[in-house]
PDB file of C-alpha atoms in Angstrom:
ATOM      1  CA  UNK A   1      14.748  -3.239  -3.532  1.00 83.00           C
ATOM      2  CA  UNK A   2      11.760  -2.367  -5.309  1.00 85.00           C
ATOM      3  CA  UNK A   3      13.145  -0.280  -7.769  1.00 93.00           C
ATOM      4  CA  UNK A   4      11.237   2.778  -6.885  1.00 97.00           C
ATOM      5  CA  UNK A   5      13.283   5.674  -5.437  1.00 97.00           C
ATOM      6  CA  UNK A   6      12.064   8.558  -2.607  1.00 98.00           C
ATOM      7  CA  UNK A   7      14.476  11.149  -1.781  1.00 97.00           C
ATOM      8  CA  UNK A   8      14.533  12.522   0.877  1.00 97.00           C
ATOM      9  CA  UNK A   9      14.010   9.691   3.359  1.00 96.00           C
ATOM     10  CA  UNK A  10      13.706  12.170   6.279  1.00 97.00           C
ATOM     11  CA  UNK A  11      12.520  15.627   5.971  1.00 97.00           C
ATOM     12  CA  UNK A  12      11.794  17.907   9.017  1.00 98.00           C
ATOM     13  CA  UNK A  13       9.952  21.202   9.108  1.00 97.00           C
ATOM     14  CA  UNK A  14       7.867  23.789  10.809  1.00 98.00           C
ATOM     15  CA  UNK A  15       4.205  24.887  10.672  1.00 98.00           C
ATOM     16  CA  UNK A  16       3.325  26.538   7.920  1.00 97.00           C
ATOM     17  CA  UNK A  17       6.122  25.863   5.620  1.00 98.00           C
ATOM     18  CA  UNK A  18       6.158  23.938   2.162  1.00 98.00           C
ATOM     19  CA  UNK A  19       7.844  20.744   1.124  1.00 98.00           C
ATOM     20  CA  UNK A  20       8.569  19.018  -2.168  1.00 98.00           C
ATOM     21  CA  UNK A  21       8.628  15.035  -1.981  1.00 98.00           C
ATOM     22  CA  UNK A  22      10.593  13.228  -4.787  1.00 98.00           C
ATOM     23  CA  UNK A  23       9.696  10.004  -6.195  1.00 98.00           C
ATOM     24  CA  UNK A  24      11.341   7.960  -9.311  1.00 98.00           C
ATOM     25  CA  UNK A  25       8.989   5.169 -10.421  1.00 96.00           C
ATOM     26  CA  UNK A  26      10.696   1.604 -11.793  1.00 95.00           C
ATOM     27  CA  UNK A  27      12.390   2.052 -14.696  1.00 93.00           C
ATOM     28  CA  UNK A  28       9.443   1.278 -17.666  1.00 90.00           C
ATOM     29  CA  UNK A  29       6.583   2.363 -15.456  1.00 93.00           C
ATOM     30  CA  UNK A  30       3.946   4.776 -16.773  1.00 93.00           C
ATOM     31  CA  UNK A  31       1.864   5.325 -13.688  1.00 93.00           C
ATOM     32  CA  UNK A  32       2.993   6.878 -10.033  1.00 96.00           C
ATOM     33  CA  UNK A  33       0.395   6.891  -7.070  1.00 96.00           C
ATOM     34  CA  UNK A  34       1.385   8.667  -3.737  1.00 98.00           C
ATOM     35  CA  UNK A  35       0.238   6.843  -0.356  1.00 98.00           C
ATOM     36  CA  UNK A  36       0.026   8.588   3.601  1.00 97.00           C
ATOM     37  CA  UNK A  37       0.507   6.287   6.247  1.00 97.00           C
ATOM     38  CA  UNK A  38      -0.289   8.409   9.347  1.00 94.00           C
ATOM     39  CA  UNK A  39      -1.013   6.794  13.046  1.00 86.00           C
ATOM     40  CA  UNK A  40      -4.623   8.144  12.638  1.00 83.00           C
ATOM     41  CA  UNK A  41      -5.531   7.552   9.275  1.00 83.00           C
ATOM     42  CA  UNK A  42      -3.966   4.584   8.332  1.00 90.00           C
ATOM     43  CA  UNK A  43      -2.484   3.919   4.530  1.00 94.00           C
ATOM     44  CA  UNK A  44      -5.138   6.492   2.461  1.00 95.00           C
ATOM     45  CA  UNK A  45      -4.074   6.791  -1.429  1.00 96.00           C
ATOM     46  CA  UNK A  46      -3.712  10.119  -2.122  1.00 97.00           C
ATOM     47  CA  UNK A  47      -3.223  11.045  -6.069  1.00 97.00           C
ATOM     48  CA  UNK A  48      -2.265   8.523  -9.259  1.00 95.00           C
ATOM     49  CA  UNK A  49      -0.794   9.997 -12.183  1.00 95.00           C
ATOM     50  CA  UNK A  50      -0.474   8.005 -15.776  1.00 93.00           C
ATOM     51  CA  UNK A  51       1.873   9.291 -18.002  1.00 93.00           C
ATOM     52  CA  UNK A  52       2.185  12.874 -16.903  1.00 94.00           C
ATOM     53  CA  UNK A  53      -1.551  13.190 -16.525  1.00 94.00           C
ATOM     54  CA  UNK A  54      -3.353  13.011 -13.469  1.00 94.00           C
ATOM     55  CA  UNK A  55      -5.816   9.660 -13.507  1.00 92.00           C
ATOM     56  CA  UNK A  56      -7.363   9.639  -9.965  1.00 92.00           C
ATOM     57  CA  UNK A  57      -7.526  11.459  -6.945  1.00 93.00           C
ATOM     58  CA  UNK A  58      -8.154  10.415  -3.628  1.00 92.00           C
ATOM     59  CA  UNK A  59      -8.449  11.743   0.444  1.00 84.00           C
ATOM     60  CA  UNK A  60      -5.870  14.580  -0.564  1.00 93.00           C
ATOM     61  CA  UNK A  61      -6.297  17.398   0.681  1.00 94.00           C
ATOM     62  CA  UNK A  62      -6.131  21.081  -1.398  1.00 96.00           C
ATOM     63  CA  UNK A  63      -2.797  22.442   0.207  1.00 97.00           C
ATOM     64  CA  UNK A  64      -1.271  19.290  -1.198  1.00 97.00           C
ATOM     65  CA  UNK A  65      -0.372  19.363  -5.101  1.00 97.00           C
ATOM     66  CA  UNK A  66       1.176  16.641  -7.405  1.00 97.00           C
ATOM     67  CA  UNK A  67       2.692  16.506 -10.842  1.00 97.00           C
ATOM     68  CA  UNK A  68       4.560  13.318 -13.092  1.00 97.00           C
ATOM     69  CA  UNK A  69       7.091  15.208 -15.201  1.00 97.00           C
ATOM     70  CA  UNK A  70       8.242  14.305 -18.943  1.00 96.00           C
ATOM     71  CA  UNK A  71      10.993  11.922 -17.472  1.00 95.00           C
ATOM     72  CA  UNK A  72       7.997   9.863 -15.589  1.00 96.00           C
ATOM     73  CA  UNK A  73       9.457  11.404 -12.162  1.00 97.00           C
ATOM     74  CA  UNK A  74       6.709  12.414  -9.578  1.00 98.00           C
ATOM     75  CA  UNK A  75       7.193  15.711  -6.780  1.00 98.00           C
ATOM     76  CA  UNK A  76       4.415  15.810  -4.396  1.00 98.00           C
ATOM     77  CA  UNK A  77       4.576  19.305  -3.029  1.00 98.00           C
ATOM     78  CA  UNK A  78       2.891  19.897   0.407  1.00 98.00           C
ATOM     79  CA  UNK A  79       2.244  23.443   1.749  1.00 97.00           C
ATOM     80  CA  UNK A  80       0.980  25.256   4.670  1.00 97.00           C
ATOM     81  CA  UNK A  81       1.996  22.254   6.889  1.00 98.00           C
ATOM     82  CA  UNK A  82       0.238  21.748   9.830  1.00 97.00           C
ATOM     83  CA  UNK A  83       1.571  19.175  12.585  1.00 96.00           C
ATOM     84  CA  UNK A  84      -1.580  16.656  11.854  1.00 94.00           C
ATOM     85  CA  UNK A  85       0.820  16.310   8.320  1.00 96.00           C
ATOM     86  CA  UNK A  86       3.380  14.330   9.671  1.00 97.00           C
ATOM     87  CA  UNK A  87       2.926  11.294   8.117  1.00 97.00           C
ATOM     88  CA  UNK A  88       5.290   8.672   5.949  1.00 97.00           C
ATOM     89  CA  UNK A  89       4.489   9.544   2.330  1.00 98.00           C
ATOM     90  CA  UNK A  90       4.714   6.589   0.046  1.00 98.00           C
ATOM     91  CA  UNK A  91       5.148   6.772  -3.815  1.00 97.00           C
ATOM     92  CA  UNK A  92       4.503   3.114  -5.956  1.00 96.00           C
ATOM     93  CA  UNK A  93       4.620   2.440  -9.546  1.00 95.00           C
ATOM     94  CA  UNK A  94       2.995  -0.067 -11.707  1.00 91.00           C
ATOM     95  CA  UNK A  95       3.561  -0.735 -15.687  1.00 86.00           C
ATOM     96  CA  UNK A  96       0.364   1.216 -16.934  1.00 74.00           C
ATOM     97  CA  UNK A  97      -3.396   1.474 -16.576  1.00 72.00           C
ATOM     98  CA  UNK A  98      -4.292  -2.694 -16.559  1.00 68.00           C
ATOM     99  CA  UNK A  99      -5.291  -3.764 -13.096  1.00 62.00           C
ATOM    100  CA  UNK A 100      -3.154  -6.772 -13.190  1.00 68.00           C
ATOM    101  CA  UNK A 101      -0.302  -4.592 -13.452  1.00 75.00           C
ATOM    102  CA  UNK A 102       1.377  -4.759  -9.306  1.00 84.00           C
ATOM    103  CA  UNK A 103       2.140  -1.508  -7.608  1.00 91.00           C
ATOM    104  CA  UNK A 104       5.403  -1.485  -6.096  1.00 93.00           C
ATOM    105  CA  UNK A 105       6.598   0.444  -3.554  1.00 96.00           C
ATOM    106  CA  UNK A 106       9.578   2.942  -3.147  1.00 97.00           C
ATOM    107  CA  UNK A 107      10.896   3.310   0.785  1.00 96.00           C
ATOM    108  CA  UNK A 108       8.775   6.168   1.553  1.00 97.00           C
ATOM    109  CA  UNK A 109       9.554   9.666   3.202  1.00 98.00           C
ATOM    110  CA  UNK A 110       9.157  10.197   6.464  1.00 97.00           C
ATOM    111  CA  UNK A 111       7.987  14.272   6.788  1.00 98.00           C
ATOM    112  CA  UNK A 112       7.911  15.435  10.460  1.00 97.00           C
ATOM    113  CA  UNK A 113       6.309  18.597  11.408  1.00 97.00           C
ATOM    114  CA  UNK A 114       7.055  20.661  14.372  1.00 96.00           C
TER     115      UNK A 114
ATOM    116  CA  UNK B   1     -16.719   2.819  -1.631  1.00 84.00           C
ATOM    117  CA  UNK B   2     -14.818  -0.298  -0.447  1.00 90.00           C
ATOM    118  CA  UNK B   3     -13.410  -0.759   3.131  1.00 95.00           C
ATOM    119  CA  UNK B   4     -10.888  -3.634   4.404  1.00 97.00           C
ATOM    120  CA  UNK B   5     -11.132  -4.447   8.297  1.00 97.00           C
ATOM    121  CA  UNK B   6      -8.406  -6.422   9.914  1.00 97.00           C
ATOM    122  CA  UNK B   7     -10.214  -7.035  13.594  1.00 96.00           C
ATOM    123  CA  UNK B   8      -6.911  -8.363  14.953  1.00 96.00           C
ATOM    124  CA  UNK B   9      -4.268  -4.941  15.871  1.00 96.00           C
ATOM    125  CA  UNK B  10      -1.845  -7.364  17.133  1.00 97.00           C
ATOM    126  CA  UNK B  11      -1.239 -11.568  16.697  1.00 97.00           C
ATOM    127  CA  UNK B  12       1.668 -13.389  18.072  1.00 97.00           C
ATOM    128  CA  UNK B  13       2.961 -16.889  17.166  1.00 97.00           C
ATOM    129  CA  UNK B  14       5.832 -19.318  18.041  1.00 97.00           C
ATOM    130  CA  UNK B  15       9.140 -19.405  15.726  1.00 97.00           C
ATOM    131  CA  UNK B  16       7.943 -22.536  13.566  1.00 97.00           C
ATOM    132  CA  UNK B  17       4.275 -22.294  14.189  1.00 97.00           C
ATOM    133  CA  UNK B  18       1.595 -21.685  11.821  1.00 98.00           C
ATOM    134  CA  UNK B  19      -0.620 -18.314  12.122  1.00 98.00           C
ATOM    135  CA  UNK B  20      -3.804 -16.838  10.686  1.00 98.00           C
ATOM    136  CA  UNK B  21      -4.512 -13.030  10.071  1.00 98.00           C
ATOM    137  CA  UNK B  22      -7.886 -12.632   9.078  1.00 98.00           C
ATOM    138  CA  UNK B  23      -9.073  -9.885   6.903  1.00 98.00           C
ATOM    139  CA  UNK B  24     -12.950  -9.090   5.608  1.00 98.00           C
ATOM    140  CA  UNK B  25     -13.766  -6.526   2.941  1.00 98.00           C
ATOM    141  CA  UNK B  26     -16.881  -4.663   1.859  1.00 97.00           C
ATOM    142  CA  UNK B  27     -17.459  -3.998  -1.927  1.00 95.00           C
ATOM    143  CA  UNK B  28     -20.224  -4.205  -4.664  1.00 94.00           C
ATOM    144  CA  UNK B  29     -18.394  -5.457  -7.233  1.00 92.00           C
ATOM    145  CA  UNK B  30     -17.905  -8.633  -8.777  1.00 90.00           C
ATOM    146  CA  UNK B  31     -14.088  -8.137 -10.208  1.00 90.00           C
ATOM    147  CA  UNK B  32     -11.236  -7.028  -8.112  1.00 93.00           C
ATOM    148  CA  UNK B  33      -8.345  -7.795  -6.722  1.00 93.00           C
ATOM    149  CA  UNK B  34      -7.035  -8.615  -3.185  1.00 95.00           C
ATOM    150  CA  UNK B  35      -3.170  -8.573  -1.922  1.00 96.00           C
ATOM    151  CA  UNK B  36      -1.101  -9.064   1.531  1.00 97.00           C
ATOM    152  CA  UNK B  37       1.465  -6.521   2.220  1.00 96.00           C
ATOM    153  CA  UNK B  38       4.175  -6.866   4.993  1.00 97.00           C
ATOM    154  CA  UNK B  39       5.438  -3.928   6.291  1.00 96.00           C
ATOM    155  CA  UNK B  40       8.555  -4.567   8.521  1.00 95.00           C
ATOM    156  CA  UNK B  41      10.531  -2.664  11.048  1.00 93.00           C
ATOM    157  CA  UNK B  42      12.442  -0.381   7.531  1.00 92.00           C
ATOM    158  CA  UNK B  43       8.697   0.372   6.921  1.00 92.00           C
ATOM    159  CA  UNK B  44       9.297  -0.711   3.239  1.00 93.00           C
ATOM    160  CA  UNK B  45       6.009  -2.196   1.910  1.00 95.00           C
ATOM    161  CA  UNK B  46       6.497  -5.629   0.560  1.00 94.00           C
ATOM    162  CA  UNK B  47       3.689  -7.695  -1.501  1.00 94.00           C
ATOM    163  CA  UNK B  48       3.295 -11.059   0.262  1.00 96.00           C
ATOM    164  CA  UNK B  49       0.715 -12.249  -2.118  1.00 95.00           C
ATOM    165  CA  UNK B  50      -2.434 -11.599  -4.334  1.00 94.00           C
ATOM    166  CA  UNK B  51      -5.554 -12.937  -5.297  1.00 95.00           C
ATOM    167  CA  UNK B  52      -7.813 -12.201  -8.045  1.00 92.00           C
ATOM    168  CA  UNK B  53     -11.228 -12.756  -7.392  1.00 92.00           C
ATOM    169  CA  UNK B  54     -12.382 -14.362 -10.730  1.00 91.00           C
ATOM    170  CA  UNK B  55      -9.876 -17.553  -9.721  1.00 90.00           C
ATOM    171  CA  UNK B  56     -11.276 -19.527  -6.957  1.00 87.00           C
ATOM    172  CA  UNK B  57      -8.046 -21.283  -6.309  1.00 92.00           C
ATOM    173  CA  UNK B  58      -6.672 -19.861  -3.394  1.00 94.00           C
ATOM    174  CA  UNK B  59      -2.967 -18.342  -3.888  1.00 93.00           C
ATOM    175  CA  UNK B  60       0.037 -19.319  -2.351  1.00 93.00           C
ATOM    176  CA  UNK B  61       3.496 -18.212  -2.373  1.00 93.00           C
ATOM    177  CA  UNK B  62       5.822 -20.532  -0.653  1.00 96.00           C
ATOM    178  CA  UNK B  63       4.975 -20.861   3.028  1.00 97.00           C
ATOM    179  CA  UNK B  64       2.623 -18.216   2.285  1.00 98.00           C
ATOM    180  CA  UNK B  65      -1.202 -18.886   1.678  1.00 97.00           C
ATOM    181  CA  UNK B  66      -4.688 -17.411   1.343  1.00 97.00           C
ATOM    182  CA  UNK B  67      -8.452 -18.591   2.265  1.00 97.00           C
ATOM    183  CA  UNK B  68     -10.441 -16.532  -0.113  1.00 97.00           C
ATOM    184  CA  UNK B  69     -14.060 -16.914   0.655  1.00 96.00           C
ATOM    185  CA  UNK B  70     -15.865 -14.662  -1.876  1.00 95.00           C
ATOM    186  CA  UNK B  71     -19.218 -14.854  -0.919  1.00 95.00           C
ATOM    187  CA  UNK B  72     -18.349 -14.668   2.833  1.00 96.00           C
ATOM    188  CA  UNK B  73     -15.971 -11.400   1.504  1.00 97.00           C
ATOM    189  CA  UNK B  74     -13.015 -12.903   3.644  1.00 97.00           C
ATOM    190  CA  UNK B  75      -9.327 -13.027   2.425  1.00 97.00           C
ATOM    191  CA  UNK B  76      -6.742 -14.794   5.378  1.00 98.00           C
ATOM    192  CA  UNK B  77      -3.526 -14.814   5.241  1.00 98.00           C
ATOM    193  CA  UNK B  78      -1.999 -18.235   6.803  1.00 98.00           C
ATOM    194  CA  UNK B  79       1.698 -18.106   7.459  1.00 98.00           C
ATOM    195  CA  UNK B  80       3.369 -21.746   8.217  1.00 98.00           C
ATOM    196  CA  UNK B  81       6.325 -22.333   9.547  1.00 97.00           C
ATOM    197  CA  UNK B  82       6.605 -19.042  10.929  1.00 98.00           C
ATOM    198  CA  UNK B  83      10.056 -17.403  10.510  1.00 97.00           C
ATOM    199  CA  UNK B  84      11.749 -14.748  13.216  1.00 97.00           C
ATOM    200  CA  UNK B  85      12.067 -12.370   9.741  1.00 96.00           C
ATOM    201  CA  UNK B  86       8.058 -12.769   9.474  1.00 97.00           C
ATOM    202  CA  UNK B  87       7.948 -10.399  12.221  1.00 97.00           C
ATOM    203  CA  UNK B  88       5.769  -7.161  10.971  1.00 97.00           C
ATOM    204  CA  UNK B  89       3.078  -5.464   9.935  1.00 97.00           C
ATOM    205  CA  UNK B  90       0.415  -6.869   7.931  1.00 98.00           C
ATOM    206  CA  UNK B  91      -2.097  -5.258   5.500  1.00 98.00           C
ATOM    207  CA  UNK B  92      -4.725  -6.344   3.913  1.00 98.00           C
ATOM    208  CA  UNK B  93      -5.414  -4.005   0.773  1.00 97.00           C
ATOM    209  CA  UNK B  94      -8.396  -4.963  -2.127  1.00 96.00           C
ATOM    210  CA  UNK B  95      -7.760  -3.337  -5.586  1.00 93.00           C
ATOM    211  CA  UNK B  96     -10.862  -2.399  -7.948  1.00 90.00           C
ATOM    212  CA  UNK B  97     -10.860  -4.510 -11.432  1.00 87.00           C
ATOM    213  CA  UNK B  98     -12.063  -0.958 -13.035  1.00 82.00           C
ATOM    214  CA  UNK B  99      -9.344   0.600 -14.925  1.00 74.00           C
ATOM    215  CA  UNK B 100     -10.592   4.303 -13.306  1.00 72.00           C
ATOM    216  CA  UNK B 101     -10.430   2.916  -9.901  1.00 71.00           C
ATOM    217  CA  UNK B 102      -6.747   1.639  -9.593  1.00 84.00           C
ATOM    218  CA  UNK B 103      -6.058   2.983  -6.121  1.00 91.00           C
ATOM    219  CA  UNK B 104      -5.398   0.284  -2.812  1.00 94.00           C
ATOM    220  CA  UNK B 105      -7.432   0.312  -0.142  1.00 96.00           C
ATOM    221  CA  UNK B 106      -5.903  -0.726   3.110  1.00 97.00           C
ATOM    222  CA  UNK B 107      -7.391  -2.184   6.240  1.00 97.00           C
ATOM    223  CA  UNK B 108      -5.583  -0.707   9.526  1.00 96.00           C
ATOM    224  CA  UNK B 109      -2.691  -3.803   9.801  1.00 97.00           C
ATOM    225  CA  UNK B 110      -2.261  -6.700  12.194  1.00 97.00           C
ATOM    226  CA  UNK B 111       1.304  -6.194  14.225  1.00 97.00           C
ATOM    227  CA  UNK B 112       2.897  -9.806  14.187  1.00 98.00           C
ATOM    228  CA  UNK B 113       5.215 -11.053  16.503  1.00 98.00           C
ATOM    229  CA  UNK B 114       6.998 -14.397  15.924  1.00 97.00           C
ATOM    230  CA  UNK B 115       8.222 -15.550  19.738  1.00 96.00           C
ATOM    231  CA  UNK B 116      11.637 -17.650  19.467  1.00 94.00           C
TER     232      UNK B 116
END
């Protein structure tokens, strides 16, 4: 056990529709990143927050959204799904901003669009 | 922008064997950092191991080891005594040393069977 909690661990939903993913980083960690591990595309980092801001951004795409709240929780909201979405989301936390800090990695979500 | 290729999709090895995954990586930069993930059947990532480029002692972690070859931008993953819970998925990821660039970058996995 990691430490880092995603809820739900299953979602399933139509075309078109809009999800919220959940993800509680280790208890003292500052900084959240959300992953996408998708048959095609592999595992392609999506967004890193630090401390409620957002730090970096990566292959995500514009009807996808993130936010870190006060608490250090992260929702990744996803919107206007389309089936080439289904994918297992992954959220990881690490300590701060140092690169020696280790991301670790909650269980994922598993989002299936039909 | 950095890329990780893992040429093998799938490697298979006798319980108590040893096996190699090999991974190569393209980047610019001098500082950075290189890790093995294992990704079993619950599809929970686990870190196997990391290296940091600056050391040139290779890392290992129990039956767990890695031939880092900087110049030759290859990072293998040797597994001894393989175990029947070593079965999995295997990434290769390589992690900028720049504090803006903190994001993994995976190569596509090597699916590893351990044969009883």
């Amino acid at each position: 056990d990691s430490g880092v909690t995603q809820t739900p661990k299953h979602l399933i939903t139509a075309t078109g529709q809009r999800v919220t993913l959940r993800c509680s980083p280790r208890s003292g960690d500052l900084s959240v990143y959300w992953y996408q591990q998708s048959l095609d595309q592999g595992l392609q980092f999506l967004i890193q927050y630090y401390n409620g801001e957002e730090r970096a951004k990566g292959n995500i795409l514009e009807r996808f959204s993130a936010q870190q709240f006060p608490d250090l929780h992260s929702e990744l909201n996803l919107s206007s799904l389309e089936l080439g979405d289904s994918a297992l989301y992954f959220c990881a936390s690490s300590v701060g901003l140092g690169t020696s800090h280790e991301q670790y990695f909650g269980p994922g979500t598993r989002l299936t669009v039909t | 922008a950095q890329t990780v290729t893992q040429s093998q999709p799938e490697m298979s090895v006798q319980e108590a064997e040893t096996v190699t995954l090999s991974c190569t990586y393209d980047t610019s930069e001098s500082d950075y950092y290189l890790f093995w993930y294992k990704q079993p059947p619950s599809r929970q990532m686990i870190l196997v191991i990391r290296q940091e480029a600056y050391k040139q002692q290779n890392a290992t972690e129990n039956r767990f080891s890695v031939n880092f070859q900087k110049a030759a931008k290859s990072f293998s993953l040797k597994i001894s005594d393989s175990q029947l819970g070593d079965a999995a998925m295997y990434f290769c990821a390589y992690r900028s040393a720049n504090q803006g660039a903190q994001k993994l970058v995976f190569g596509q996995g090597t699916r590893l069977t351990i044969n009883p």
